[in-house]
Coordinates of C-alpha atoms in Angstrom, one line a residue:
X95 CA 23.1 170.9 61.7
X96 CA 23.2 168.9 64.9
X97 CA 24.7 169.7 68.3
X98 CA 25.0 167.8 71.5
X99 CA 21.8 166.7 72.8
X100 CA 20.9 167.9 76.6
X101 CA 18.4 164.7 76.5
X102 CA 18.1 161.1 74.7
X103 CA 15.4 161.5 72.6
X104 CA 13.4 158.7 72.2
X105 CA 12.0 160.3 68.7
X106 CA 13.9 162.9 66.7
X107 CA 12.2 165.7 64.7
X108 CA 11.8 163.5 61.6
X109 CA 10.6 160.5 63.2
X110 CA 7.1 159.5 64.3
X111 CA 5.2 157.6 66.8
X112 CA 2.6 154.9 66.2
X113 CA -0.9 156.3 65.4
X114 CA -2.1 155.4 68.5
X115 CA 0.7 156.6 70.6
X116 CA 0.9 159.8 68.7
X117 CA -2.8 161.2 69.2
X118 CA -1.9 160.6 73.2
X119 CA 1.4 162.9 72.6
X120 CA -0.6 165.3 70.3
X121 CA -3.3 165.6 73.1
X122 CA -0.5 166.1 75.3
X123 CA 0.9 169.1 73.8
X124 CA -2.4 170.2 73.7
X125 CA -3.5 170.2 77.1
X126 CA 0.2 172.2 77.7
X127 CA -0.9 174.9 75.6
X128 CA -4.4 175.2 76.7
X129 CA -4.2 177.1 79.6
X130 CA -2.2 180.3 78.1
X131 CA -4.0 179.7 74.5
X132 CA -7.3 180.3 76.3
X133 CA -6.2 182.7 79.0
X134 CA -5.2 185.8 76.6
X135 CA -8.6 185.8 74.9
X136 CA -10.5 185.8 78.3
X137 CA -8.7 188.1 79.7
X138 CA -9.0 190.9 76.6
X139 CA -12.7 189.7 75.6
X140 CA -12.1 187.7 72.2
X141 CA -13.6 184.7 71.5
X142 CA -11.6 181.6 72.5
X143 CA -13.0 179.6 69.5
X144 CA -10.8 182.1 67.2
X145 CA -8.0 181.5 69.3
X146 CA -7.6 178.1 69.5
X147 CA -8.6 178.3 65.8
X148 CA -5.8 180.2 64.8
X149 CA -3.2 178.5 67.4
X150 CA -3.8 175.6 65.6
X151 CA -3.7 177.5 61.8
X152 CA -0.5 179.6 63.0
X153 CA 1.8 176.6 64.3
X154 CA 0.8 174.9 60.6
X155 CA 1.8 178.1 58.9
X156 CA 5.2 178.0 60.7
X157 CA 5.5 174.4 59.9
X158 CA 5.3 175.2 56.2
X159 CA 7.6 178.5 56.6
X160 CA 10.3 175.8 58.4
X161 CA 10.3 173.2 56.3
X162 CA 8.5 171.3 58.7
X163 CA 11.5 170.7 60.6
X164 CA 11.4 172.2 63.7
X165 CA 8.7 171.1 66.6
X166 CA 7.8 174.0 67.8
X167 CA 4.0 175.1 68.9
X168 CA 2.4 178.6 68.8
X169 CA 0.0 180.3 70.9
X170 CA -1.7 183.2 72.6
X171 CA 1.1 185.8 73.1
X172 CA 1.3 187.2 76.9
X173 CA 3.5 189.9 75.9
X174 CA 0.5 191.9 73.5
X175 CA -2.4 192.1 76.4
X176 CA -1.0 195.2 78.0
X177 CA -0.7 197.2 74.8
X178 CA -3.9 195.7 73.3
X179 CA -5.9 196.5 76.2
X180 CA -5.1 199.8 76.0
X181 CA -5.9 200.2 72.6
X182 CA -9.0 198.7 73.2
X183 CA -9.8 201.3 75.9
X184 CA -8.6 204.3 74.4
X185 CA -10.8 203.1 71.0
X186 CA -14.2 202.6 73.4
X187 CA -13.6 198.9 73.2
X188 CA -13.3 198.6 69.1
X189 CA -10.5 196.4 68.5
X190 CA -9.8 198.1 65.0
X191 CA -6.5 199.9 66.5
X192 CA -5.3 196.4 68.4
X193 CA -6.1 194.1 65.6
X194 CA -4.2 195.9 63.2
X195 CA -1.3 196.2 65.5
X196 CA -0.9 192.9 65.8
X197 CA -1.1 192.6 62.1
X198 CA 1.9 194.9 61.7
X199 CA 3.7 193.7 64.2
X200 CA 3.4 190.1 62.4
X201 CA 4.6 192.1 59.3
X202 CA 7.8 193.8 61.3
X203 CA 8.7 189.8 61.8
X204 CA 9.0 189.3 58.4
X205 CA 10.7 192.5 57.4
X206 CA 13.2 191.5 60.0
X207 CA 13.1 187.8 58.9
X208 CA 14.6 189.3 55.3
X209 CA 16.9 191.7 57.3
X210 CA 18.8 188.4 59.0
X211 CA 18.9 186.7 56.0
X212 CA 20.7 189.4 54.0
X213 CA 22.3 191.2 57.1
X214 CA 22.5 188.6 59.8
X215 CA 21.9 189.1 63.6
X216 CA 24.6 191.5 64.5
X217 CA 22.6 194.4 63.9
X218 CA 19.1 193.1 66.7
X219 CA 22.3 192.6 69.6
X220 CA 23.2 196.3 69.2
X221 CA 19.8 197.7 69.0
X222 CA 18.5 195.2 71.4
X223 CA 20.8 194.3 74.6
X224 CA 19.9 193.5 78.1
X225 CA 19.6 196.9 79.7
X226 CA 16.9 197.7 77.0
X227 CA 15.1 194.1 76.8
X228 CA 15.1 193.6 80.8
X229 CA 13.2 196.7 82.0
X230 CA 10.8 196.2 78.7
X231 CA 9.5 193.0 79.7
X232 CA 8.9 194.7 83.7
X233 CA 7.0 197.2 82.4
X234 CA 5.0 194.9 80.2
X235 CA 4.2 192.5 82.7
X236 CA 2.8 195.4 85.4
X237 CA 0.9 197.9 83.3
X238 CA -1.9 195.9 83.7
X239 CA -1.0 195.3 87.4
X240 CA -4.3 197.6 88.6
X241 CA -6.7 195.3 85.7
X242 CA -5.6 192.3 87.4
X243 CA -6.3 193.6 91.1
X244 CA -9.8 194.7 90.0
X245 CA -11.1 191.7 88.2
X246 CA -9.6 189.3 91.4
X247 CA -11.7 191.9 93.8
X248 CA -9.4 192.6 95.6
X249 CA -10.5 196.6 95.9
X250 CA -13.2 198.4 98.5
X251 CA -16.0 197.7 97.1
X252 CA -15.0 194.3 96.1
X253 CA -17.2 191.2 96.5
X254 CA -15.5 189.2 98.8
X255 CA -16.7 185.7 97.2
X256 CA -15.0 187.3 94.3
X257 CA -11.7 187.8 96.6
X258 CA -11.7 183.9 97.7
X259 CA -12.2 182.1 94.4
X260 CA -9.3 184.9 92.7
X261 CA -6.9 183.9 96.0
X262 CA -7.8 180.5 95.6
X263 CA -6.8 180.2 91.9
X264 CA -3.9 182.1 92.8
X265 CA -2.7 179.3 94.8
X266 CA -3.1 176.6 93.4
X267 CA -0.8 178.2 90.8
X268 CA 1.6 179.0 92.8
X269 CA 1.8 175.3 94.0
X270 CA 1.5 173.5 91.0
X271 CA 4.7 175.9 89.7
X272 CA 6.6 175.1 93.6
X273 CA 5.6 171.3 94.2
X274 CA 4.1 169.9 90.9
X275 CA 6.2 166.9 89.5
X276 CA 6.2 165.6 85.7
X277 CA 3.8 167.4 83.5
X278 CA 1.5 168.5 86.1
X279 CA 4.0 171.3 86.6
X280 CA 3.4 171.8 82.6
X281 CA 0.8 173.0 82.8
X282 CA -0.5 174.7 86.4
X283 CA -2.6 177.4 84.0
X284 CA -4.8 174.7 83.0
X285 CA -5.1 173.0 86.6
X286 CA -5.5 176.3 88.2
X287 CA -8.3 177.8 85.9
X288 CA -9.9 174.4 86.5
X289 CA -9.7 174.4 90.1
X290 CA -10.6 178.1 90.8
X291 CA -13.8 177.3 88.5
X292 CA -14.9 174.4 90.6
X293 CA -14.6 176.9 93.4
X294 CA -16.5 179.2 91.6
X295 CA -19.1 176.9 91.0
X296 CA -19.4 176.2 94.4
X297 CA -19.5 179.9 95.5
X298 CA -22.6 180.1 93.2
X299 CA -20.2 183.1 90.6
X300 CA -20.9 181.0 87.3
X301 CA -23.9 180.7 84.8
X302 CA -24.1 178.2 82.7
X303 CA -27.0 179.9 80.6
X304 CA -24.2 180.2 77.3
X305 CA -23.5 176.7 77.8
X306 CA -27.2 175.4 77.7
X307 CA -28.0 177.8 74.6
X308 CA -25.0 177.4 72.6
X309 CA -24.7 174.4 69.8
X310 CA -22.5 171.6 69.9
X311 CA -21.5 173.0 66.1
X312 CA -20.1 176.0 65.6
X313 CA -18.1 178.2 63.5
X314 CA -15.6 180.7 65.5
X315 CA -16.5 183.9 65.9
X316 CA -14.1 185.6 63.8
X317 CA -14.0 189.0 63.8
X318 CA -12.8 190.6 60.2
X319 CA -11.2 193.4 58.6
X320 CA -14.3 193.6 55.6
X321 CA -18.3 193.3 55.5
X322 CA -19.0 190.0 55.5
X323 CA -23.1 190.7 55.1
X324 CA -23.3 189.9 58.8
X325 CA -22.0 186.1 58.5
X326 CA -19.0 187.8 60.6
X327 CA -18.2 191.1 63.1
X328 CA -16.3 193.4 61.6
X329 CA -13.1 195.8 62.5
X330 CA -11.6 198.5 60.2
X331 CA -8.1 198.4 59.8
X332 CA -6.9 201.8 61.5
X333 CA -3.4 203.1 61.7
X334 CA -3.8 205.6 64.0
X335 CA -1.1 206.4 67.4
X336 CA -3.6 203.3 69.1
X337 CA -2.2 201.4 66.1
X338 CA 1.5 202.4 66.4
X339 CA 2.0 202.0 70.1
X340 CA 1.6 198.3 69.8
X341 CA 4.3 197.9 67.3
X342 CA 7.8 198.4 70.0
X343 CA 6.6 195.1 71.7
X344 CA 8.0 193.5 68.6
X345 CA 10.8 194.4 70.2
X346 CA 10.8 192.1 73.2
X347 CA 8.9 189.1 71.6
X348 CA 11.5 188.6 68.7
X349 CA 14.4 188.3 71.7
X350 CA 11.8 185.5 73.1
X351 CA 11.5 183.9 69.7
X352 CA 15.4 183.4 69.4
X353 CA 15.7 182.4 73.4
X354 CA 12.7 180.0 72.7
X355 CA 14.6 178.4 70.1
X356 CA 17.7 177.8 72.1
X357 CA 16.5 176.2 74.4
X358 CA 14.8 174.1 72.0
X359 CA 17.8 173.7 69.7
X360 CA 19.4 172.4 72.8
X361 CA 17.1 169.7 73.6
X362 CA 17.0 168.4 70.8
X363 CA 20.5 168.3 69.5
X364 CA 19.9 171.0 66.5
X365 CA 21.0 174.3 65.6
X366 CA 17.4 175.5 64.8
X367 CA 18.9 179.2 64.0
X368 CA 21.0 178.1 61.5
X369 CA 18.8 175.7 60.2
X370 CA 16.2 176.1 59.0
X371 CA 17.5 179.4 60.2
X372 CA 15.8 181.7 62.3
X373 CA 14.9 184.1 59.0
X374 CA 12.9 181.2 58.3
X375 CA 11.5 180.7 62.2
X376 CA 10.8 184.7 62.1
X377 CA 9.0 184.6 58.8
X378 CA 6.5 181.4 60.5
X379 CA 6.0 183.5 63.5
X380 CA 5.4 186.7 61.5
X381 CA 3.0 185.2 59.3
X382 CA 1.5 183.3 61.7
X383 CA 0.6 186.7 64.0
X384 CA -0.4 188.6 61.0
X385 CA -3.4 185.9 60.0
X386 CA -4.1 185.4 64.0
X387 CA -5.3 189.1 64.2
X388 CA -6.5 189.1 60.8
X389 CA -9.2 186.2 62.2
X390 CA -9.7 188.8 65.2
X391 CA -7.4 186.3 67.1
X392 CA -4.5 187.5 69.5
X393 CA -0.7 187.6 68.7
X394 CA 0.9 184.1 68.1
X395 CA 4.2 183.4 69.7
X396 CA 6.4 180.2 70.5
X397 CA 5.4 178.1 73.6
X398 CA 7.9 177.1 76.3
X399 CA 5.6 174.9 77.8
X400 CA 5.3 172.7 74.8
X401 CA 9.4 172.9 74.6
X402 CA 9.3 171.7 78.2
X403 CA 6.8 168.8 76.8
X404 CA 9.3 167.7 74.7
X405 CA 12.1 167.8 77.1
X406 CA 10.2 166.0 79.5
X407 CA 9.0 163.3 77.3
X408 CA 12.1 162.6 74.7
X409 CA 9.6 163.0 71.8
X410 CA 10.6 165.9 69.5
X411 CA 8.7 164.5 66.3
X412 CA 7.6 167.4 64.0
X413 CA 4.2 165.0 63.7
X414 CA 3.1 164.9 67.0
X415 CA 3.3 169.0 66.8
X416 CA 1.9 169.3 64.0
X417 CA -1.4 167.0 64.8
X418 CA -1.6 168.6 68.3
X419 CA -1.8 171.8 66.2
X420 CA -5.0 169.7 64.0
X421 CA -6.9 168.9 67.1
X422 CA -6.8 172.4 68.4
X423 CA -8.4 173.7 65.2
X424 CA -11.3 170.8 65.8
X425 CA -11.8 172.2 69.4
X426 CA -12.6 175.5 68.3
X427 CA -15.8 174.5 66.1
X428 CA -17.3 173.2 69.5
X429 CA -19.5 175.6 70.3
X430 CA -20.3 174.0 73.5
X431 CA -17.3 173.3 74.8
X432 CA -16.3 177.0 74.0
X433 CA -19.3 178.5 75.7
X434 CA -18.1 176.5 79.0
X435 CA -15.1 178.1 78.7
X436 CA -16.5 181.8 78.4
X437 CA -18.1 181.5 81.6
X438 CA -14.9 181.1 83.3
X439 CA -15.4 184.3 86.2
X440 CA -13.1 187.2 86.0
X441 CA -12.1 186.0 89.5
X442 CA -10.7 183.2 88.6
X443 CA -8.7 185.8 85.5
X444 CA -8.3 188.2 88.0
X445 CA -6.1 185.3 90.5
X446 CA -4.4 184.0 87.3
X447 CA -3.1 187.7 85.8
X448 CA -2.0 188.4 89.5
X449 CA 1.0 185.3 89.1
X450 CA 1.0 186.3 85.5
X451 CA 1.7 189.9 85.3
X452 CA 4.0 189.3 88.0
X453 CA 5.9 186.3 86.3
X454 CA 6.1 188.1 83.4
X455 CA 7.6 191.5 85.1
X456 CA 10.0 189.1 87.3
X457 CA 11.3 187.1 84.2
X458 CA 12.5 191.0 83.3
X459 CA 14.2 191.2 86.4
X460 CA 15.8 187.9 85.7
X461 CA 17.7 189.3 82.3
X462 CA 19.0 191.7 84.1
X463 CA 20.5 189.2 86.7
X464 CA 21.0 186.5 84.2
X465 CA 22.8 188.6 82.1
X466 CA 24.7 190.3 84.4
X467 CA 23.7 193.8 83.7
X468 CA 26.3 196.2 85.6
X469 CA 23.8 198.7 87.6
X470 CA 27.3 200.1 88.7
X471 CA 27.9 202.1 85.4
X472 CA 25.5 205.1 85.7
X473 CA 24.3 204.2 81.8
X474 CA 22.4 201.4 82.5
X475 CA 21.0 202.9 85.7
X476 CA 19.7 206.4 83.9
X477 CA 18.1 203.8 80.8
X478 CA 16.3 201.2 83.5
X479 CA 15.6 204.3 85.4
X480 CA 13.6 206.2 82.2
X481 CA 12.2 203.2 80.8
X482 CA 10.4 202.2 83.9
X483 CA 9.0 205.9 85.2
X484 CA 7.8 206.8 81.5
X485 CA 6.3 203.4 81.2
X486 CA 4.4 202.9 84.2
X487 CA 3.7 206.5 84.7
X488 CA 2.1 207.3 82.3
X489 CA 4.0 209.5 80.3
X490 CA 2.4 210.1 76.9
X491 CA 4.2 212.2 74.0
X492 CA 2.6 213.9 71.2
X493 CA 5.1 214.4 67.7
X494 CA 2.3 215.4 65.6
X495 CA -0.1 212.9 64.5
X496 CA 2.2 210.4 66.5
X497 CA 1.6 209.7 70.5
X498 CA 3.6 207.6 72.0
X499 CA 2.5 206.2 75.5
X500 CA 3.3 203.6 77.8
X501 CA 5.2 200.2 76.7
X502 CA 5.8 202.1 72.9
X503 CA 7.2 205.1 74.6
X504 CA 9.3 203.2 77.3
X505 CA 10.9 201.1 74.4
X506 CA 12.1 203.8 71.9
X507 CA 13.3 205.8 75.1
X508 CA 15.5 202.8 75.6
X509 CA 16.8 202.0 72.4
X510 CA 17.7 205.8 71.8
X511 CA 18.8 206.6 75.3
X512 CA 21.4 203.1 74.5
X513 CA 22.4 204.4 71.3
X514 CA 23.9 207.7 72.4
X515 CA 24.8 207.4 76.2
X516 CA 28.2 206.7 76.4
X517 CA 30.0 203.5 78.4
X518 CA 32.0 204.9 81.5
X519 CA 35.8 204.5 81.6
X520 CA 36.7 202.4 84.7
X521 CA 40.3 203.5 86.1

């Protein structure tokens, strides 16, 4: 199904480039994801090498899921290190209860995937409008305000070394995003991870010890869910209340998915959510997230900045996405170039998370305003009110062997407090 276009494309989703020209756009894409693929796993301790590893598997697994008809690419998922990190914490750093989150979260995509394509869509605008999605995604982007602060050093006893190269990364992000022209404002993660590093370097803050000692071969660290007679760490899959607070953020990163493709579908002149049709798209992503956290990997989730690749270049060939997606899984067996990247400082995290926690709680504010949310009607004050105290409070509840805490107790407060509050009557 084809709409009107809100660019000439140069190559449509069924066409491809030369060989030569294609690597150059693959390696494109790649450098646009790399920033945010890498970023997640730093900032909640994973190896990067499973990451990029299961980017790269994931976007292949949608591919296959779509029909290989829509050019989208999958990454890390912002949206999961909030809820993750908590599980980690409240676990003594095992990842059992985040891992299999993640993996049930990437199962509640494809239970709604078969939903839509008996029920359709009706049903996800009702549970999930505005007033509910908007003050998820703020409380989401600043629980881990206080992480973010800590690891930039920016706190009394901080190092103040630590407080330059966190300020300086920090900037250079925020210009990149105000000024940058073309792709360079793409991709300001990946330019402003590189230039707070240099500065780091500089300052003396980074050992390249891991670098030296690792081999230029190596197979990711995966972490998985059976005893693999050492070859591999190992999680247990645990469905405890560390488990089940991880599963509302579905909530808010299956409204991304279908925004994601909207924009996409307009680019490009297709009605992606009809066809293939997002229960197809969902099932990708689902499946997709499920393996990611299987591997010990974070949540997958469609990439804007490779949408904004293809709006900025014309080129929305399926082929160019889908060997970006092949060279990423080839970066992640080199063990050197994945040491480098684990002695990125938490300084340089720390200045990142600040502009990303921040982005990520303003883009909330922004579906409020964006969709015009009425703060007039007392409704949707009382549920932005109760979402945001109970989920940056923190408010825990106990209903037997369930607690709710946080982002999972801030969402089901919304949905339920939307559900049964009634509209006001204007006169």
């Amino acid at each position: 199904m084809k709409q009107e276009s809100t660019v000439d494309l140069l190559l449509d989703v069924d066409q491809r480039p030369s060989a030569g020209k294609g690597i150059l756009l693959s390696f494109q894409h790649v450098f646009a994801m790399f920033g945010a693929t890498i970023l997640v796993p730093l900032i909640l301790g994973m190896p990067v090498s499973v990451a990029l590893f299961a980017s790269g598997v994931g976007t292949l697994i949608y591919m296959v899921c779509t029909g290989f008809k829509v050019p989208v690419y999958l990454g890390s998922s912002f949206a999961f290190i909030t809820a993750m990190s908590l599980a980690m914490k409240e676990m003594g750093g095992d990842v059992s209860a985040a891992q299999t989150g993640v993996i049930l979260t990437g199962l509640i995509y494809v239970l709604v995937s078969t939903s839509i394509r008996f029920a359709g869509t009706k049903w996800i605008d009702k549970l999930l409008p505005p007033i509910v999605i908007g003050p998820m995604i703020i409380v989401i982007g600043l629980g881990l305000a206080g992480s973010a602060v800590t690891n930039a050093g920016l706190v009394a006893d901080g190092d103040w070394k630590n407080a330059l190269v966190a300020v300086v990364t920090f900037l250079i992000a925020a210009f990149i995003n105000t000024k940058g022209k073309g792709f360079l404002r793409i991709i300001p993660f990946l330019f402003a991870i590189i230039g707070g590093y240099i500065f780091a370097v500089v300052l003396g803050l980074v050992d390249f010890t891991p670098v030296l000692e690792a081999n230029w071969f190596e197979v990711p660290g995966f972490y998985l869910p059976f005893n693999t007679g050492g070859a591999f760490k190992q999680y247990n899959l645990y469905f405890g209340p560390e488990t089940i607070a991880i599963l509302p953020i579905a909530i808010v990163t299956i409204s991304e998915h279908i925004g994601d493709h909207t924009v996409l579908s307009q680019i490009c002149g297709r009605q992606f959510l009809k066809e293939p049709g997002l229960h197809r798209t969902l099932l990708g992503d689902g499946i997709a997230t499920s393996v990611s956290a299987f591997l010990g990997g974070p949540a997958n989730t469609t990439y804007g900045e490779n949408t904004g690749v293809i709006g900025m270049t014309r080129i929305a060939s399926v082929s160019v996405i889908r060997n970006a997606a092949l060279i990423a899984i080839s970066l992640s067996f080199l063990g050197k170039f994945t040491a480098l990247i684990s002695t990125i400082p938490n300084a340089v995290l720390g200045g990142m998370s600040i502009l990303l926690y921040g982005v990520i709680a303003s883009n909330g504010l922004k579906v409020l305003i964006k969709e015009r949310v009425d703060f007039g009607q007392m409704r949707n004050l009382i549920i932005a009110s109760a979402m945001l105290v109970l989920g940056l409070g923190g408010a825990i509840l106990k209903l037997g062997p369930v607690t709710l805490s946080g982002t999972a107790l801030s969402a089901m407060t919304g949905i339920l407090l939307n559900l049964i509050l009634p509209y006001e009557n204007k006169d």
